[in-house]
């Protein structure tokens, strides 16, 4: 069992996952408990770095290095936090233990924040024939595949097909990646001795619009920027199968290309299916208004893994970093409340707006009911990401041992 001598008598809090939600819980809770020398907090992740996932489209488009989005956890965590780098393989709910590659880790309170995985919706061939975009390594692979395809496109017989990148899924991830690639590929083609207008980017979306659920104004403006960048957007194009020849659509059409990326949605990690916890749509874990698992008040869930129903709409909140951070904030307050015998607070989501970059210079944003598009929206996206990195660094300042 992972632990240290002298743990007895201290409430063992284990945070599983150092992504947006889990890291936020760990940072915020240590900040709140900075005068508690015996806080017993363990953070578990398979990596010793936090990934700035919202920046992955830039890595996949070759405009940012993969290492720039891997932020070492050691630089962020207060000395009160014990970090265990290992893979979580399962749960012993009765024994209150996480089952990991480093042995079982016991908890009194568990925070589950394991994020999500690409959802292939059981479309045949999709998992085998497309590249996902959910980690820095995934993004590196997309950029490597695009570069390789352009090198191979020097062969005049297969030029156009090889130099075409096809992205499945017209949500924010697909739109950001399409815009980024459309903007950088002409220059990359030039460097490969190819005509700058040879590369093509296609965005294939099953629904009637890209950015489903956004305002019509935002969708319109994003569509215009994509069109301006030369991205071919195909809506109402449902993929039936991914084959060696390309995406086979349900209407019989074949979408060919040199690189295929899947950005069509996410689901809970596989290990949740056998966790014994109540799950809903896409395997997300059902929680109460305090973000505790139904019938398991000793387990909290945050981020993409949590199915948090918004009372006003009756729908689960979308898998977004913004939601993960707000949930992490409430959870840190609730764990602090438990340690101090105060009542818990119910989670309420305060939507700050929606910003999507479209290409390396422009973007679209819906904030407080106002839609903007162009340079300003892109600057806003940059500012949000910069502010996030600063906030993560700033919280380190609370380290009670270092200060
Ligand atoms: C390409 C892309 C762009 C995005 N852009 C935006 C955006 O602009 N704005 C926005 O709001 N949202 C965006 N999102 C969504 C956002 O990234 C997620 O909602 C957010 O990362 C969820 O946070 P999380 O803490 O739940 O999970 P994650 O941030 O994914 O963290 C999960 C953590 O759990 C760890 N983990 C998982 N399984 C195990 C295991 N078995 N053992 C050990 N460790 C494990 C992982 O290593 C990881 O550190 C984007 C997503 C993608 C894929």
Tab-separated table of C-alpha atoms and ligand atoms in Angstrom:
chain	number	residue	atom	x	y	z
A	1	UNK	CA	0.000	0.000	0.000
A	2	UNK	CA	1.408	3.390	-1.008
A	3	UNK	CA	1.739	5.681	1.991
A	4	UNK	CA	4.143	7.087	4.508
A	5	UNK	CA	4.620	6.330	8.204
A	6	UNK	CA	2.648	8.637	10.442
A	7	UNK	CA	-0.368	8.883	8.129
A	8	UNK	CA	-2.624	7.541	10.875
A	9	UNK	CA	-5.121	9.994	12.250
A	10	UNK	CA	-4.958	12.257	9.176
A	11	UNK	CA	-7.719	12.215	6.630
A	12	UNK	CA	-6.254	10.705	3.471
A	13	UNK	CA	-7.413	12.642	0.386
A	14	UNK	CA	-6.423	11.128	-2.947
A	15	UNK	CA	-6.801	13.038	-6.217
A	16	UNK	CA	-6.736	10.742	-9.260
A	17	UNK	CA	-5.667	12.681	-12.378
A	18	UNK	CA	-3.549	15.856	-12.656
A	19	UNK	CA	-5.458	17.424	-15.553
A	20	UNK	CA	-7.459	20.655	-15.416
A	21	UNK	CA	-9.839	19.452	-12.696
A	22	UNK	CA	-7.528	17.316	-10.528
A	23	UNK	CA	-4.587	19.731	-10.539
A	24	UNK	CA	-6.926	22.589	-9.682
A	25	UNK	CA	-8.335	20.668	-6.701
A	26	UNK	CA	-4.804	19.887	-5.454
A	27	UNK	CA	-3.566	23.465	-5.896
A	28	UNK	CA	-6.630	25.136	-4.423
A	29	UNK	CA	-6.924	22.757	-1.485
A	30	UNK	CA	-3.255	23.177	-0.507
A	31	UNK	CA	-3.703	26.946	-0.772
A	32	UNK	CA	-6.704	26.768	1.580
A	33	UNK	CA	-4.925	24.366	3.927
A	34	UNK	CA	-1.603	26.201	3.883
A	35	UNK	CA	-1.570	26.485	7.672
A	36	UNK	CA	-2.268	22.789	8.124
A	37	UNK	CA	1.126	21.042	8.412
A	38	UNK	CA	-0.443	17.581	8.391
A	39	UNK	CA	-2.667	17.763	5.305
A	40	UNK	CA	-2.624	14.277	3.837
A	41	UNK	CA	-3.036	14.831	0.094
A	42	UNK	CA	-1.856	12.477	-2.634
A	43	UNK	CA	-2.027	13.305	-6.353
A	44	UNK	CA	-1.813	10.395	-8.794
A	45	UNK	CA	-1.172	10.620	-12.525
A	46	UNK	CA	0.409	8.459	-15.195
A	47	UNK	CA	2.594	11.407	-16.256
A	48	UNK	CA	4.864	13.651	-14.207
A	49	UNK	CA	3.571	16.637	-16.157
A	50	UNK	CA	0.272	18.468	-16.606
A	51	UNK	CA	-0.881	18.861	-20.217
A	52	UNK	CA	-2.288	22.148	-21.501
A	53	UNK	CA	-4.740	20.286	-23.737
A	54	UNK	CA	-6.458	23.420	-25.021
A	55	UNK	CA	-3.189	24.259	-26.807
A	56	UNK	CA	-2.908	20.917	-28.656
A	57	UNK	CA	-4.238	22.167	-32.023
A	58	UNK	CA	-1.148	24.419	-32.186
A	59	UNK	CA	1.170	21.474	-31.569
A	60	UNK	CA	-0.693	19.457	-34.221
A	61	UNK	CA	-0.271	22.390	-36.612
A	62	UNK	CA	3.464	22.610	-35.942
A	63	UNK	CA	3.325	26.112	-34.451
A	64	UNK	CA	4.093	25.035	-30.857
A	65	UNK	CA	6.498	22.418	-29.490
A	66	UNK	CA	4.952	19.441	-27.685
A	67	UNK	CA	7.186	20.052	-24.661
A	68	UNK	CA	5.789	23.555	-24.332
A	69	UNK	CA	2.388	22.092	-23.413
A	70	UNK	CA	3.819	19.544	-20.961
A	71	UNK	CA	4.173	21.462	-17.696
A	72	UNK	CA	6.247	19.591	-15.077
A	73	UNK	CA	4.139	18.911	-11.980
A	74	UNK	CA	7.129	19.328	-9.679
A	75	UNK	CA	7.185	23.010	-10.601
A	76	UNK	CA	3.597	23.473	-9.459
A	77	UNK	CA	2.936	21.343	-6.413
A	78	UNK	CA	3.379	22.481	-2.836
A	79	UNK	CA	5.578	20.215	-0.721
A	80	UNK	CA	2.475	19.169	1.252
A	81	UNK	CA	1.324	17.182	-1.796
A	82	UNK	CA	2.646	13.677	-2.250
A	83	UNK	CA	2.784	12.930	-5.992
A	84	UNK	CA	2.669	9.332	-7.222
A	85	UNK	CA	3.395	8.744	-10.906
A	86	UNK	CA	1.617	5.551	-11.847
A	87	UNK	CA	-1.242	4.165	-13.933
A	88	UNK	CA	-4.574	3.591	-12.224
A	89	UNK	CA	-5.955	0.203	-13.280
A	90	UNK	CA	-9.100	-0.167	-11.190
A	91	UNK	CA	-10.976	0.446	-7.958
A	92	UNK	CA	-11.610	-1.456	-4.738
A	93	UNK	CA	-14.640	0.515	-3.580
A	94	UNK	CA	-15.346	-1.627	-0.503
A	95	UNK	CA	-11.734	-1.368	0.660
A	96	UNK	CA	-11.547	2.322	-0.382
A	97	UNK	CA	-8.433	1.734	-2.472
A	98	UNK	CA	-7.248	2.786	-5.907
A	99	UNK	CA	-5.563	-0.104	-7.700
A	100	UNK	CA	-2.430	1.161	-9.425
A	101	UNK	CA	0.819	0.018	-10.975
A	102	UNK	CA	2.552	1.233	-7.790
A	103	UNK	CA	0.250	-0.862	-5.584
A	104	UNK	CA	-3.031	0.002	-3.882
A	105	UNK	CA	-3.526	3.576	-2.641
A	106	UNK	CA	-6.018	3.960	0.213
A	107	UNK	CA	-8.320	6.941	0.531
A	108	UNK	CA	-10.819	8.434	2.925
A	109	UNK	CA	-11.901	10.934	0.299
A	110	UNK	CA	-11.283	10.287	-3.392
A	111	UNK	CA	-11.388	12.858	-6.181
A	112	UNK	CA	-11.769	11.205	-9.577
A	113	UNK	CA	-10.591	13.432	-12.416
A	114	UNK	CA	-9.374	11.040	-15.098
A	115	UNK	CA	-10.625	13.065	-18.065
A	116	UNK	CA	-11.891	11.370	-21.219
A	117	UNK	CA	-10.843	9.446	-24.307
A	118	UNK	CA	-11.743	9.810	-27.972
A	119	UNK	CA	-15.151	8.289	-28.698
A	120	UNK	CA	-15.244	6.345	-31.977
A	121	UNK	CA	-19.001	5.681	-31.620
A	122	UNK	CA	-18.267	2.094	-32.731
A	123	UNK	CA	-17.688	3.293	-36.321
A	124	UNK	CA	-15.815	0.448	-38.017
A	125	UNK	CA	-12.136	1.139	-38.729
A	126	UNK	CA	-12.124	4.556	-37.059
A	127	UNK	CA	-9.843	3.692	-34.150
A	128	UNK	CA	-7.351	1.910	-36.406
A	129	UNK	CA	-7.269	4.382	-39.294
A	130	UNK	CA	-7.465	7.804	-37.654
A	131	UNK	CA	-5.198	9.765	-35.339
A	132	UNK	CA	-6.681	11.078	-32.082
A	133	UNK	CA	-5.851	14.509	-30.598
A	134	UNK	CA	-6.034	14.251	-26.846
A	135	UNK	CA	-2.449	14.471	-25.598
A	136	UNK	CA	0.809	16.208	-26.464
A	137	UNK	CA	2.062	12.921	-27.947
A	138	UNK	CA	-1.103	12.601	-30.081
A	139	UNK	CA	-0.554	16.144	-31.354
A	140	UNK	CA	3.088	15.373	-32.194
A	141	UNK	CA	1.933	12.331	-34.165
A	142	UNK	CA	-0.584	14.408	-36.152
A	143	UNK	CA	2.090	16.941	-37.088
A	144	UNK	CA	4.574	14.158	-37.986
A	145	UNK	CA	1.940	12.446	-40.174
A	146	UNK	CA	1.101	15.712	-41.960
A	147	UNK	CA	4.789	16.435	-42.612
A	148	UNK	CA	5.342	12.864	-43.852
A	149	UNK	CA	2.307	13.054	-46.152
A	150	UNK	CA	3.603	16.277	-47.695
A	151	UNK	CA	7.012	14.689	-48.255
A	152	UNK	CA	5.317	11.744	-49.987
A	153	UNK	CA	3.197	14.168	-52.036
A	154	UNK	CA	6.314	14.953	-54.072
A	155	UNK	CA	5.147	11.933	-56.111
A	156	UNK	CA	3.014	13.607	-58.843
A	157	UNK	CA	0.679	10.596	-59.204
A	158	UNK	CA	-0.745	10.910	-55.682
A	159	UNK	CA	-0.092	14.562	-54.889
A	160	UNK	CA	-3.555	15.933	-54.196
A	161	UNK	CA	-4.794	12.933	-52.193
A	162	UNK	CA	-1.684	12.698	-49.999
A	163	UNK	CA	-1.600	16.418	-49.315
A	164	UNK	CA	-5.200	16.386	-48.050
A	165	UNK	CA	-5.832	16.296	-44.305
A	166	UNK	CA	-9.310	15.067	-43.380
A	167	UNK	CA	-10.664	15.885	-39.930
A	168	UNK	CA	-13.719	14.050	-38.621
A	169	UNK	CA	-15.820	16.126	-36.206
A	170	UNK	CA	-16.704	19.801	-36.533
A	171	UNK	CA	-16.709	20.712	-32.832
A	172	UNK	CA	-14.257	23.209	-31.337
A	173	UNK	CA	-11.310	20.782	-31.574
A	174	UNK	CA	-11.942	19.980	-35.249
A	175	UNK	CA	-12.454	23.652	-36.136
A	176	UNK	CA	-9.302	24.764	-34.308
A	177	UNK	CA	-7.203	22.048	-35.926
A	178	UNK	CA	-8.625	22.696	-39.418
A	179	UNK	CA	-7.948	26.434	-39.130
A	180	UNK	CA	-4.435	25.951	-37.807
A	181	UNK	CA	-3.475	23.478	-40.562
A	182	UNK	CA	-5.097	25.483	-43.366
A	183	UNK	CA	-3.026	28.471	-42.332
A	184	UNK	CA	0.369	26.753	-42.007
A	185	UNK	CA	0.255	24.098	-44.746
A	186	UNK	CA	0.875	26.388	-47.758
A	187	UNK	CA	4.214	27.449	-46.258
A	188	UNK	CA	5.095	23.848	-45.362
A	189	UNK	CA	4.291	22.796	-48.954
A	190	UNK	CA	6.580	25.527	-50.248
A	191	UNK	CA	9.408	24.179	-48.073
A	192	UNK	CA	8.802	20.733	-49.606
A	193	UNK	CA	9.110	22.212	-53.104
A	194	UNK	CA	5.344	21.840	-53.696
A	195	UNK	CA	2.822	24.385	-54.889
A	196	UNK	CA	1.433	26.277	-51.844
A	197	UNK	CA	-2.135	25.639	-52.976
A	198	UNK	CA	-1.620	21.860	-53.155
A	199	UNK	CA	-2.449	20.982	-49.513
A	200	UNK	CA	-6.125	20.801	-48.654
A	201	UNK	CA	-8.007	20.521	-45.380
A	202	UNK	CA	-11.460	18.943	-45.177
A	203	UNK	CA	-13.712	19.068	-42.128
A	204	UNK	CA	-16.349	16.344	-42.056
A	205	UNK	CA	-19.295	16.867	-39.683
A	206	UNK	CA	-22.280	14.533	-39.209
A	207	UNK	CA	-24.656	17.263	-38.030
A	208	UNK	CA	-26.151	20.175	-39.943
A	209	UNK	CA	-23.590	22.725	-38.634
A	210	UNK	CA	-20.096	22.974	-37.219
A	211	UNK	CA	-19.769	24.098	-33.553
A	212	UNK	CA	-23.142	22.541	-32.690
A	213	UNK	CA	-24.892	24.249	-29.792
A	214	UNK	CA	-23.249	27.627	-30.419
A	215	UNK	CA	-25.125	30.742	-31.537
A	216	UNK	CA	-25.978	30.987	-35.254
A	217	UNK	CA	-23.860	34.183	-35.440
A	218	UNK	CA	-20.786	32.400	-34.073
A	219	UNK	CA	-21.284	29.433	-36.408
A	220	UNK	CA	-21.682	31.779	-39.365
A	221	UNK	CA	-18.532	33.745	-38.553
A	222	UNK	CA	-16.429	30.613	-37.960
A	223	UNK	CA	-17.701	29.113	-41.234
A	224	UNK	CA	-16.700	32.286	-43.090
A	225	UNK	CA	-13.154	32.283	-41.655
A	226	UNK	CA	-12.725	28.585	-42.489
A	227	UNK	CA	-13.934	29.212	-46.027
A	228	UNK	CA	-11.556	32.159	-46.313
A	229	UNK	CA	-8.714	29.850	-45.257
A	230	UNK	CA	-9.743	27.354	-47.928
A	231	UNK	CA	-11.071	24.652	-45.573
A	232	UNK	CA	-13.725	22.511	-47.233
A	233	UNK	CA	-16.473	22.041	-44.660
A	234	UNK	CA	-18.851	19.127	-45.282
A	235	UNK	CA	-21.880	19.097	-42.963
A	236	UNK	CA	-24.586	16.390	-42.802
A	237	UNK	CA	-21.747	14.032	-43.720
A	238	UNK	CA	-22.038	11.001	-41.474
A	239	UNK	CA	-19.098	8.596	-41.479
A	240	UNK	CA	-20.195	4.964	-41.816
A	241	UNK	CA	-16.701	3.469	-41.788
A	242	UNK	CA	-13.027	4.346	-42.037
A	243	UNK	CA	-11.395	2.185	-44.687
A	244	UNK	CA	-7.986	1.985	-46.369
A	245	UNK	CA	-9.424	4.307	-49.053
A	246	UNK	CA	-10.784	6.972	-46.702
A	247	UNK	CA	-13.970	7.925	-44.857
A	248	UNK	CA	-16.956	6.077	-46.293
A	249	UNK	CA	-20.023	8.262	-45.747
A	250	UNK	CA	-23.514	6.881	-45.126
A	251	UNK	CA	-24.698	8.412	-48.440
A	252	UNK	CA	-22.121	6.304	-50.292
A	253	UNK	CA	-19.551	9.062	-50.931
A	254	UNK	CA	-15.881	8.429	-50.181
A	255	UNK	CA	-13.711	11.151	-48.630
A	256	UNK	CA	-10.085	10.516	-49.570
A	257	UNK	CA	-6.931	12.016	-48.107
A	258	UNK	CA	-3.405	11.432	-46.855
A	259	UNK	CA	-3.965	11.980	-43.115
A	260	UNK	CA	-7.144	11.311	-41.112
A	261	UNK	CA	-7.722	12.821	-37.681
A	262	UNK	CA	-10.679	12.016	-35.424
A	263	UNK	CA	-12.035	14.861	-33.294
A	264	UNK	CA	-15.638	13.673	-33.176
A	265	UNK	CA	-16.260	13.450	-29.446
A	266	UNK	CA	-15.151	11.944	-26.166
A	267	UNK	CA	-16.236	9.294	-23.674
A	268	UNK	CA	-15.119	8.164	-20.230
A	269	UNK	CA	-11.916	6.063	-19.930
A	270	UNK	CA	-12.460	2.307	-20.353
A	271	UNK	CA	-11.648	1.471	-16.730
A	272	UNK	CA	-14.774	3.292	-15.536
A	273	UNK	CA	-17.020	0.605	-17.071
A	274	UNK	CA	-15.889	-1.907	-14.432
A	275	UNK	CA	-15.591	0.639	-11.598
A	276	UNK	CA	-18.943	-0.221	-10.030
A	277	UNK	CA	-19.854	3.479	-10.012
A	278	UNK	CA	-23.142	4.714	-11.554
A	279	UNK	CA	-22.513	5.977	-15.072
A	280	UNK	CA	-24.667	7.776	-17.634
A	281	UNK	CA	-24.263	9.040	-21.208
A	282	UNK	CA	-20.800	8.292	-22.671
A	283	UNK	CA	-19.824	6.505	-19.440
A	284	UNK	CA	-19.579	9.715	-17.392
A	285	UNK	CA	-20.096	9.231	-13.643
A	286	UNK	CA	-23.366	10.480	-12.136
A	287	UNK	CA	-22.931	12.931	-9.270
A	288	UNK	CA	-25.111	14.854	-6.825
A	289	UNK	CA	-25.192	18.648	-6.545
A	290	UNK	CA	-22.052	18.596	-4.378
A	291	UNK	CA	-20.188	16.664	-7.127
A	292	UNK	CA	-20.166	13.453	-5.044
A	293	UNK	CA	-20.937	10.122	-6.723
A	294	UNK	CA	-24.554	9.064	-6.184
A	295	UNK	CA	-24.611	6.705	-3.156
A	296	UNK	CA	-20.843	7.201	-2.644
A	297	UNK	CA	-20.465	10.464	-0.689
A	298	UNK	CA	-16.798	9.664	-0.064
A	299	UNK	CA	-15.991	9.972	-3.807
A	300	UNK	CA	-16.059	13.255	-5.709
A	301	UNK	CA	-15.855	13.455	-9.519
A	302	UNK	CA	-14.825	16.483	-11.600
A	303	UNK	CA	-14.023	17.412	-15.183
A	304	UNK	CA	-14.893	15.452	-18.307
A	305	UNK	CA	-15.523	12.318	-16.218
A	306	UNK	CA	-18.384	13.892	-14.249
A	307	UNK	CA	-21.923	13.939	-15.576
A	308	UNK	CA	-23.109	17.186	-13.998
A	309	UNK	CA	-26.652	18.062	-15.000
A	310	UNK	CA	-27.317	21.767	-15.419
A	311	UNK	CA	-30.701	22.321	-13.677
A	312	UNK	CA	-31.766	25.080	-16.120
A	313	UNK	CA	-31.350	22.954	-19.256
A	314	UNK	CA	-31.598	19.421	-17.890
A	315	UNK	CA	-28.502	18.548	-19.969
A	316	UNK	CA	-25.076	17.435	-18.755
A	317	UNK	CA	-22.444	20.188	-18.870
A	318	UNK	CA	-20.082	19.861	-21.870
A	319	UNK	CA	-16.565	18.416	-21.494
A	320	UNK	CA	-14.661	21.710	-21.296
A	321	UNK	CA	-11.624	22.915	-19.363
A	322	UNK	CA	-13.668	25.873	-18.164
A	323	UNK	CA	-16.200	23.495	-16.552
A	324	UNK	CA	-13.410	21.292	-15.110
A	325	UNK	CA	-11.773	24.312	-13.432
A	326	UNK	CA	-15.004	25.578	-11.898
A	327	UNK	CA	-15.838	22.109	-10.589
A	328	UNK	CA	-12.297	21.832	-9.177
A	329	UNK	CA	-12.798	25.147	-7.391
A	330	UNK	CA	-16.039	24.041	-5.704
A	331	UNK	CA	-14.549	20.661	-4.849
A	332	UNK	CA	-11.510	22.209	-3.142
A	333	UNK	CA	-13.880	24.368	-1.078
A	334	UNK	CA	-15.987	21.316	-0.175
A	335	UNK	CA	-12.981	19.201	0.859
A	336	UNK	CA	-11.766	22.143	2.927
A	337	UNK	CA	-15.266	22.390	4.439
A	338	UNK	CA	-15.196	18.697	5.338
A	339	UNK	CA	-11.812	19.106	7.028
A	340	UNK	CA	-13.206	22.031	9.028
A	341	UNK	CA	-16.646	20.516	9.739
A	342	UNK	CA	-18.456	23.138	7.692
A	343	UNK	CA	-21.471	22.402	5.431
A	344	UNK	CA	-20.869	21.618	1.742
A	345	UNK	CA	-21.809	24.015	-1.046
A	346	UNK	CA	-23.760	22.974	-4.137
A	347	UNK	CA	-21.976	23.386	-7.490
A	348	UNK	CA	-23.306	26.065	-9.841
A	349	UNK	CA	-21.751	26.659	-13.265
A	350	UNK	CA	-21.101	30.272	-14.276
A	351	UNK	CA	-20.570	30.291	-18.020
A	352	UNK	CA	-17.837	32.783	-18.924
A	353	UNK	CA	-18.389	32.423	-22.658
A	354	UNK	CA	-17.012	30.427	-25.554
A	355	UNK	CA	-13.858	31.223	-27.557
A	356	UNK	CA	-12.487	29.218	-30.480
A	357	UNK	CA	-9.366	30.055	-32.459
A	358	UNK	CA	-9.741	29.619	-36.210
A	359	UNK	CA	-6.291	29.664	-37.742
A	360	UNK	CA	-3.167	31.285	-36.340
A	361	UNK	CA	-4.519	34.865	-36.344
A	362	UNK	CA	-8.293	34.827	-36.114
A	363	UNK	CA	-11.009	33.369	-33.924
A	364	UNK	CA	-14.649	33.595	-32.859
A	365	UNK	CA	-16.087	34.324	-29.427
A	366	UNK	CA	-19.493	34.462	-27.731
A	367	UNK	CA	-19.232	36.394	-24.478
A	368	UNK	CA	-22.185	37.798	-22.510
A	369	UNK	CA	-24.414	37.384	-25.561
A	370	UNK	CA	-22.060	39.301	-27.862
A	371	UNK	CA	-20.419	37.540	-30.805
A	372	UNK	CA	-17.042	38.744	-32.050
A	373	UNK	CA	-14.799	37.386	-34.759
A	374	UNK	CA	-11.341	38.131	-36.063
A	375	UNK	CA	-8.059	39.126	-34.478
A	376	UNK	CA	-9.574	40.157	-31.127
A	377	UNK	CA	-11.109	36.718	-30.523
A	378	UNK	CA	-7.734	35.090	-31.229
A	379	UNK	CA	-5.974	37.438	-28.825
A	380	UNK	CA	-8.645	36.552	-26.248
A	381	UNK	CA	-7.937	32.836	-26.655
A	382	UNK	CA	-4.198	33.484	-26.214
A	383	UNK	CA	-4.945	35.588	-23.125
A	384	UNK	CA	-7.114	32.845	-21.561
A	385	UNK	CA	-4.354	30.275	-22.061
A	386	UNK	CA	-1.683	32.660	-20.732
A	387	UNK	CA	-3.833	33.500	-17.703
A	388	UNK	CA	-4.341	29.794	-16.999
A	389	UNK	CA	-0.594	29.153	-17.010
A	390	UNK	CA	-0.051	32.162	-14.726
A	391	UNK	CA	-2.731	31.000	-12.287
A	392	UNK	CA	-1.134	27.578	-12.057
A	393	UNK	CA	2.281	29.159	-11.371
A	394	UNK	CA	0.844	31.700	-8.936
A	395	UNK	CA	-0.744	29.065	-6.708
A	396	UNK	CA	2.684	27.513	-6.209
A	397	UNK	CA	3.416	30.719	-4.258
A	398	UNK	CA	1.352	29.301	-1.393
A	399	UNK	CA	3.868	26.537	-0.699
A	400	UNK	CA	4.091	26.727	3.102
A	401	UNK	CA	7.410	24.894	3.198
A	402	UNK	CA	9.135	27.128	0.662
A	403	UNK	CA	7.844	30.331	2.308
B	1	LIG	C1	-7.639	19.292	-28.744
B	1	LIG	C2	-8.525	19.803	-27.640
B	1	LIG	C3	-8.726	21.170	-27.481
B	1	LIG	C4	-9.541	21.648	-26.440
B	1	LIG	N1	-9.732	22.995	-26.322
B	1	LIG	C5	-10.504	23.468	-25.316
B	1	LIG	C6	-10.702	24.872	-25.143
B	1	LIG	O1	-10.204	25.674	-25.919
B	1	LIG	N2	-11.460	25.290	-24.097
B	1	LIG	C7	-12.032	24.418	-23.199
B	1	LIG	O2	-12.712	24.850	-22.256
B	1	LIG	N3	-11.866	23.077	-23.351
B	1	LIG	C8	-11.120	22.584	-24.363
B	1	LIG	N4	-10.941	21.230	-24.511
B	1	LIG	C9	-11.535	20.307	-23.519
B	1	LIG	C10	-10.616	20.215	-22.278
B	1	LIG	O3	-9.299	19.946	-22.661
B	1	LIG	C11	-11.126	19.135	-21.328
B	1	LIG	O4	-12.469	19.411	-21.016
B	1	LIG	C12	-10.284	19.109	-20.048
B	1	LIG	O5	-8.973	18.684	-20.340
B	1	LIG	C13	-10.921	18.189	-19.004
B	1	LIG	O6	-10.163	18.224	-17.833
B	1	LIG	P1	-10.057	16.922	-16.934
B	1	LIG	O7	-9.282	17.322	-15.728
B	1	LIG	O8	-11.377	16.305	-16.756
B	1	LIG	O9	-9.215	15.884	-17.806
B	1	LIG	P2	-7.728	15.987	-18.381
B	1	LIG	O10	-7.282	17.396	-18.448
B	1	LIG	O11	-7.722	15.180	-19.613
B	1	LIG	O12	-6.859	15.252	-17.270
B	1	LIG	C14	-6.995	13.890	-16.967
B	1	LIG	C15	-5.728	13.433	-16.278
B	1	LIG	O13	-5.904	12.099	-15.822
B	1	LIG	C16	-4.737	11.347	-16.108
B	1	LIG	N5	-5.154	9.955	-16.262
B	1	LIG	C17	-6.149	9.486	-17.036
B	1	LIG	N6	-6.271	8.159	-16.909
B	1	LIG	C18	-5.325	7.767	-16.028
B	1	LIG	C19	-4.962	6.504	-15.470
B	1	LIG	N7	-5.615	5.376	-15.790
B	1	LIG	N8	-3.939	6.477	-14.580
B	1	LIG	C20	-3.293	7.626	-14.231
B	1	LIG	N9	-3.588	8.838	-14.723
B	1	LIG	C21	-4.614	8.911	-15.607
B	1	LIG	C22	-4.215	11.956	-17.399
B	1	LIG	O14	-2.829	11.694	-17.570
B	1	LIG	C23	-4.508	13.435	-17.182
B	1	LIG	O15	-3.450	14.114	-16.570
B	1	LIG	C24	-10.156	20.733	-25.558
B	1	LIG	C25	-9.950	19.354	-25.722
B	1	LIG	C26	-9.159	18.886	-26.759
B	1	LIG	C27	-8.948	17.411	-26.913
